Every structure is written in C-alpha cells, then in structure tokens.
Tab-separated table of C-alpha atoms in Angstrom:
chain	number	residue	atom	x	y	z
A	22	MET	CA	-48.013	27.871	43.773
A	23	LYS	CA	-49.534	25.291	41.668
A	24	LYS	CA	-47.906	21.925	41.731
A	25	ASP	CA	-47.026	20.500	38.220
A	26	LYS	CA	-49.099	17.410	37.116
A	27	ILE	CA	-46.365	15.008	35.783
A	28	LEU	CA	-47.380	11.597	34.151
A	29	ILE	CA	-44.839	9.201	33.475
A	30	VAL	CA	-45.975	6.951	30.234
A	31	ILE	CA	-44.857	3.553	29.777
A	32	PRO	CA	-45.698	1.526	27.122
A	33	ALA	CA	-45.286	-2.201	27.627
A	34	TYR	CA	-45.726	-5.295	25.672
A	35	ASN	CA	-44.844	-8.768	27.305
A	36	GLU	CA	-42.479	-6.991	30.125
A	37	ALA	CA	-43.632	-9.239	32.789
A	38	GLU	CA	-39.859	-9.954	33.653
A	39	ASN	CA	-39.131	-6.023	33.858
A	40	ILE	CA	-42.207	-4.168	34.562
A	41	GLU	CA	-42.332	-4.459	38.348
A	42	LYS	CA	-38.610	-3.403	39.027
A	43	VAL	CA	-39.360	0.063	36.839
A	44	ILE	CA	-42.526	0.676	38.604
A	45	LYS	CA	-40.985	0.223	42.011
A	46	GLU	CA	-37.934	2.353	40.951
A	47	ILE	CA	-40.355	5.237	40.077
A	48	LYS	CA	-42.159	4.983	43.105
A	49	LYS	CA	-38.874	5.224	44.830
A	50	ASP	CA	-37.109	8.014	42.933
A	51	PHE	CA	-39.734	9.863	41.076
A	52	LYS	CA	-42.778	9.634	43.509
A	53	SER	CA	-44.168	13.165	42.770
A	54	ALA	CA	-45.307	11.727	39.108
A	55	ASP	CA	-48.467	9.724	38.657
A	56	VAL	CA	-47.588	6.540	36.408
A	57	LEU	CA	-49.542	5.192	33.643
A	58	VAL	CA	-48.561	1.850	31.851
A	59	VAL	CA	-50.321	1.287	28.367
A	60	ASN	CA	-50.195	-2.668	28.228
A	61	ASP	CA	-50.415	-3.260	24.683
A	62	CYS	CA	-52.447	-6.493	24.746
A	63	SER	CA	-49.550	-8.258	26.214
A	64	THR	CA	-49.885	-12.176	26.300
A	65	ASP	CA	-47.889	-12.555	29.533
A	66	ASP	CA	-48.493	-11.498	33.071
A	67	THR	CA	-47.690	-7.757	32.528
A	68	GLU	CA	-51.152	-6.382	33.238
A	69	ASN	CA	-51.654	-8.312	36.601
A	70	ILE	CA	-48.280	-7.382	37.752
A	71	VAL	CA	-48.898	-3.546	36.871
A	72	ARG	CA	-52.525	-3.667	38.422
A	73	LYS	CA	-50.831	-5.540	41.522
A	74	ASN	CA	-48.317	-2.597	42.101
A	75	LYS	CA	-51.503	-0.189	42.205
A	76	VAL	CA	-50.611	1.577	39.180
A	77	LYS	CA	-52.853	3.115	36.420
A	78	CYS	CA	-53.227	0.591	33.549
A	79	ILE	CA	-54.862	0.995	29.850
A	80	THR	CA	-54.991	-2.446	28.130
A	81	ASN	CA	-55.300	-2.356	24.451
A	82	VAL	CA	-57.845	-4.561	23.145
A	83	PHE	CA	-55.205	-5.749	20.272
A	84	ASN	CA	-51.567	-5.114	19.762
A	85	MET	CA	-51.292	-1.397	18.439
A	86	ARG	CA	-47.534	-1.330	18.782
A	87	TYR	CA	-45.274	0.962	20.265
A	88	ALA	CA	-46.053	4.227	18.674
A	89	MET	CA	-49.780	4.062	19.164
A	90	ALA	CA	-49.387	2.911	22.857
A	91	VAL	CA	-47.157	5.941	23.299
A	92	GLN	CA	-49.865	8.159	21.778
A	93	THR	CA	-52.419	6.654	23.923
A	94	GLY	CA	-50.612	7.544	27.079
A	95	ILE	CA	-50.332	10.994	25.748
A	96	LYS	CA	-53.838	11.371	24.721
A	97	TYR	CA	-54.552	10.288	28.633
A	98	ALA	CA	-52.331	12.921	29.664
A	99	TYR	CA	-54.053	15.408	27.412
A	100	PHE	CA	-57.602	14.795	28.392
A	101	ASN	CA	-56.593	14.615	32.159
A	102	ASP	CA	-54.671	18.068	32.236
A	103	TYR	CA	-50.998	17.206	32.945
A	104	ASP	CA	-48.547	19.533	32.688
A	105	TYR	CA	-45.515	17.312	31.593
A	106	VAL	CA	-45.179	13.855	30.325
A	107	ILE	CA	-42.150	11.720	30.969
A	108	GLN	CA	-41.841	8.864	28.366
A	109	MET	CA	-40.004	5.799	29.742
A	110	ASP	CA	-39.653	2.421	28.432
A	111	ALA	CA	-40.727	-0.908	30.310
A	112	ASP	CA	-37.931	-2.808	29.903
A	113	GLY	CA	-35.771	-1.177	32.597
A	114	GLN	CA	-33.360	0.794	30.405
A	115	HIS	CA	-34.592	4.059	31.281
A	116	ILE	CA	-33.608	5.228	34.941
A	117	ALA	CA	-36.258	6.946	37.082
A	118	SER	CA	-33.884	9.091	38.998
A	119	GLU	CA	-32.274	10.386	35.752
A	120	ALA	CA	-35.798	11.598	34.628
A	121	TRP	CA	-35.205	14.518	37.056
A	122	LYS	CA	-32.533	16.025	34.663
A	123	MET	CA	-35.045	16.085	31.846
A	124	TYR	CA	-37.897	17.889	34.223
A	125	ASP	CA	-35.179	20.179	35.795
A	126	GLN	CA	-33.668	21.320	32.443
A	127	MET	CA	-37.052	22.000	31.024
A	128	LYS	CA	-38.352	24.280	33.957
A	129	LYS	CA	-35.148	25.891	33.793
A	130	ASN	CA	-34.855	26.694	30.141
A	131	ASN	CA	-38.385	26.590	29.056
A	132	ALA	CA	-37.946	23.800	26.672
A	133	ASP	CA	-40.620	22.278	24.818
A	134	ILE	CA	-39.271	18.780	24.626
A	135	VAL	CA	-35.965	17.509	26.666
A	136	ILE	CA	-34.531	14.330	25.472
A	137	GLY	CA	-32.665	12.129	27.750
A	138	SER	CA	-29.224	11.662	25.516
A	139	ARG	CA	-26.819	8.431	25.821
A	140	TYR	CA	-24.259	10.225	23.937
A	141	LEU	CA	-23.922	13.898	24.867
A	142	LYS	CA	-21.370	12.705	27.458
A	143	ASP	CA	-19.807	9.103	27.734
A	144	LEU	CA	-21.541	8.021	30.583
A	145	GLY	CA	-20.772	4.208	29.772
A	146	TYR	CA	-23.929	3.080	27.798
A	147	PRO	CA	-22.865	0.179	25.573
A	148	CYS	CA	-24.561	0.915	22.414
A	149	PRO	CA	-24.256	-1.498	19.533
A	150	LEU	CA	-22.165	-0.300	16.561
A	151	PHE	CA	-25.098	-0.616	14.172
A	152	ARG	CA	-27.491	1.435	16.135
A	153	ARG	CA	-24.691	4.128	17.056
A	154	ILE	CA	-23.881	4.648	13.324
A	155	GLY	CA	-27.499	4.931	12.614
A	156	THR	CA	-27.954	7.654	15.232
A	157	LYS	CA	-25.005	9.374	14.023
A	158	MET	CA	-26.541	9.481	10.669
A	159	PHE	CA	-29.845	11.074	11.934
A	160	GLU	CA	-27.874	13.337	13.805
A	161	ILE	CA	-26.195	14.736	10.503
A	162	LEU	CA	-29.636	14.841	8.978
A	163	ILE	CA	-31.161	16.788	11.696
A	164	LYS	CA	-28.374	19.410	11.599
A	165	ILE	CA	-28.713	19.605	7.894
A	166	PHE	CA	-32.392	20.086	7.569
A	167	THR	CA	-32.977	22.094	10.624
A	168	GLY	CA	-29.552	23.718	11.720
A	169	LYS	CA	-30.038	22.189	15.317
A	170	LYS	CA	-27.599	19.428	16.780
A	171	ILE	CA	-29.268	16.677	18.594
A	172	VAL	CA	-26.913	13.864	19.378
A	173	ASP	CA	-29.468	11.254	20.348
A	174	PRO	CA	-32.622	11.671	18.275
A	175	LEU	CA	-33.647	8.125	18.609
A	176	SER	CA	-33.957	8.103	22.355
A	177	GLY	CA	-37.406	7.495	23.629
A	178	PHE	CA	-36.676	8.773	27.200
A	179	GLN	CA	-37.974	12.209	27.087
A	180	CYS	CA	-39.893	14.931	28.931
A	181	LEU	CA	-42.846	16.599	26.865
A	182	ASN	CA	-44.546	20.122	27.906
A	183	LYS	CA	-48.202	20.741	27.753
A	184	GLU	CA	-47.989	22.233	24.262
A	185	VAL	CA	-46.419	19.266	23.001
A	186	ILE	CA	-48.792	16.971	24.796
A	187	LYS	CA	-51.500	18.884	23.068
A	188	ARG	CA	-50.050	18.620	19.404
A	189	TYR	CA	-48.989	14.970	19.701
A	190	SER	CA	-52.465	13.837	20.897
A	191	HIS	CA	-53.836	15.361	17.828
A	192	ILE	CA	-51.551	13.929	15.515
A	193	GLY	CA	-54.113	11.710	13.111
A	194	ASN	CA	-51.320	9.412	11.631
A	195	TYR	CA	-48.865	9.350	14.593
A	196	PRO	CA	-45.602	7.883	12.976
A	197	GLU	CA	-44.768	4.023	13.485
A	198	PHE	CA	-41.210	5.076	15.161
A	199	PRO	CA	-41.802	8.464	16.580
A	200	ASP	CA	-38.259	9.349	16.900
A	201	ALA	CA	-35.709	11.570	14.812
A	202	ASN	CA	-38.704	12.234	12.211
A	203	LEU	CA	-40.916	13.857	14.781
A	204	VAL	CA	-37.973	15.767	15.946
A	205	ILE	CA	-37.373	17.248	12.760
A	206	GLU	CA	-41.089	18.407	12.421
A	207	MET	CA	-40.960	19.777	15.843
A	208	LEU	CA	-37.757	21.907	15.059
A	209	LEU	CA	-39.306	23.130	11.823
A	210	ASN	CA	-42.295	24.109	13.466
A	211	GLY	CA	-40.401	26.395	15.928
A	212	PHE	CA	-40.400	24.103	19.031
A	213	LYS	CA	-37.356	24.308	21.427
A	214	ILE	CA	-35.823	20.849	21.953
A	215	GLU	CA	-32.810	20.364	23.970
A	216	GLU	CA	-30.783	17.468	25.402
A	217	VAL	CA	-29.598	16.447	28.657
A	218	PRO	CA	-26.941	13.690	29.316
A	219	VAL	CA	-28.576	10.742	31.127
A	220	LYS	CA	-27.278	6.985	32.196
A	221	MET	CA	-29.038	4.456	30.939
A	222	ARG	CA	-29.016	0.620	31.168
A	223	ILE	CA	-29.015	-2.277	28.786
A	224	ARG	CA	-32.244	-4.730	28.811
A	225	GLU	CA	-31.496	-7.574	31.278
A	226	SER	CA	-34.506	-9.717	30.199
A	227	GLY	CA	-37.219	-10.139	27.619
A	228	VAL	CA	-37.226	-9.440	23.735
A	229	SER	CA	-36.499	-6.164	22.377
A	230	MET	CA	-38.786	-4.548	19.743
A	231	HIS	CA	-35.574	-3.947	17.662
A	232	SER	CA	-34.053	-7.820	18.349
A	233	GLY	CA	-32.887	-9.417	15.153
A	234	ILE	CA	-31.425	-8.404	11.707
A	235	ILE	CA	-34.484	-7.366	9.782
A	236	LYS	CA	-36.204	-5.181	12.554
A	237	PRO	CA	-33.296	-2.903	12.963
A	238	ILE	CA	-32.988	-2.417	9.049
A	239	LYS	CA	-36.521	-1.564	8.835
A	240	TYR	CA	-36.522	0.889	11.569
A	241	MET	CA	-33.744	2.759	9.966
A	242	ALA	CA	-35.125	2.656	6.534
A	243	THR	CA	-38.326	3.694	7.912
A	244	GLN	CA	-36.817	6.549	10.046
A	245	PHE	CA	-34.848	7.872	6.949
A	246	TYR	CA	-37.867	7.926	4.672
A	247	THR	CA	-40.090	9.446	7.142
A	248	CYS	CA	-37.511	12.134	7.818
A	249	ILE	CA	-37.233	12.969	4.250
A	250	VAL	CA	-41.073	13.413	4.074
A	251	MET	CA	-40.975	15.721	6.744
A	252	VAL	CA	-38.497	17.982	5.153
A	253	VAL	CA	-40.378	17.670	1.925
A	254	LYS	CA	-43.448	18.752	3.794
A	255	TYR	CA	-42.173	21.911	5.481
A	256	ALA	CA	-39.991	22.509	2.701
A	257	GLY	CA	-40.094	26.613	2.559
A	258	LYS	CA	-43.127	26.484	4.815
A	259	ARG	CA	-41.003	26.866	8.134
A	260	VAL	CA	-43.931	27.432	10.881
A	261	LYS	CA	-43.785	29.227	13.889
A	262	LYS	CA	-45.696	27.687	17.049
C-alpha cells in the first residue's frame, strides 16, 4: 500500500523565539510528515534557525503576508505531489500531536478539509472575548448561508486533501485572511468540511499578526465583507465539486 505523503506547512514571520520548539515538536510527535517553513522575509533569525534544524525552507524576497505564505506552501505541496497538507502556525499555538486527530478523521470520513476546533469541546483554550464573539458570528453566517455548522471557522489549524491542495494552489486572488470566507466557498462548491476538537496553546512570545486594536477590527471587517462576496458570487449557482 502506498504511504501517504504529508506536508506540514508553517508560514513564519519573525518567529525566531518559537520556531525551533515547533519544529522539534513536529519531529517528535508527527515524524512521518515532511515539514516546510515559508519564511515570509523575516528580519530576525527565523531562517537560520529553520535551516539549522534541517527543515525545508522557502524564503520570500519580500513580505507577502500570511495568506500568500500559506498558499506558497500549498503550491509547493501541489507541485511535489503531496497527498495531504497540514497547516500549522509558527507561534507554538498548534500542537503537533493534535494534528493526528485531523488526519485520522479525514481518512476515516473521507473529508476534504478537517478543521482543528478550539470550541467543539471545552479543552481549556483561553480565547479572548472579542475573538470568541467574532467566531460565533461567523459560525452563524456559515450556518445561514450553507446550512453547515462550523464551530471554529477562524482556526488556521487544518488538514487538506489532494483535491483541496490543487484548488487552493490555483486560486489567483487568494484571500488576505483565508478563514471563514474560504469555508463558505468550499462548502458552496460541494466540498466536505468537518471539525475535530483539538487542544491549543496561547502564544508564549513574539507578536501576533492580530495584535492591538486596529488589526482585529480590520480582520473581522474583512472576513465579513469577503463572506458576503462569496455568498453573492455563488448565489443560485451551487456547484458540485
């Protein structure tokens, strides 16, 4: 039987304080996967640390931001014929051993996307109130527009199958924040999305891309706008994959 080719894609920007711990944890707890770090033109020692740990590294020549870094990793997976991609963050919030839950559920239920959910069960994740309210709002939007309940549509901890890898790698205008908007698009196009409860940690060091006051507001506003765009785009044209 052919062994599945799994690629863990980690977008990283100035994560020198966290990335080595993330890599070592993956090598210990998900050693059957290859690892690709997309270094998004970090100004710290991120790239040197990744290469020191003998992990594949693509370094962008300028800062392309999170979404394009993610898509770069997905394109690498597509052109190198990987069967599955597991998206993980470089800040240590996503736990390598928990990724097995997503992969196992995908294999068991033949899903296209499995999302690692912080809220499907209470596993102790201390989510800020503002983000939790926003997540609930998008859960409701997705339910209204697609009929599917997705409890944590803003989670970036995901497992993608080969068909999704191909589709995402060919998106010409990959969304700046590929979260609830992509969930809606994929559901409206007939893809099977499931969730599995996972443990996550809070960031221990470094600065989140959603830090401060303005960035979270921009994120939520962009998500809401792009979700509406997706619904309008596919209104009356539900497409089977």
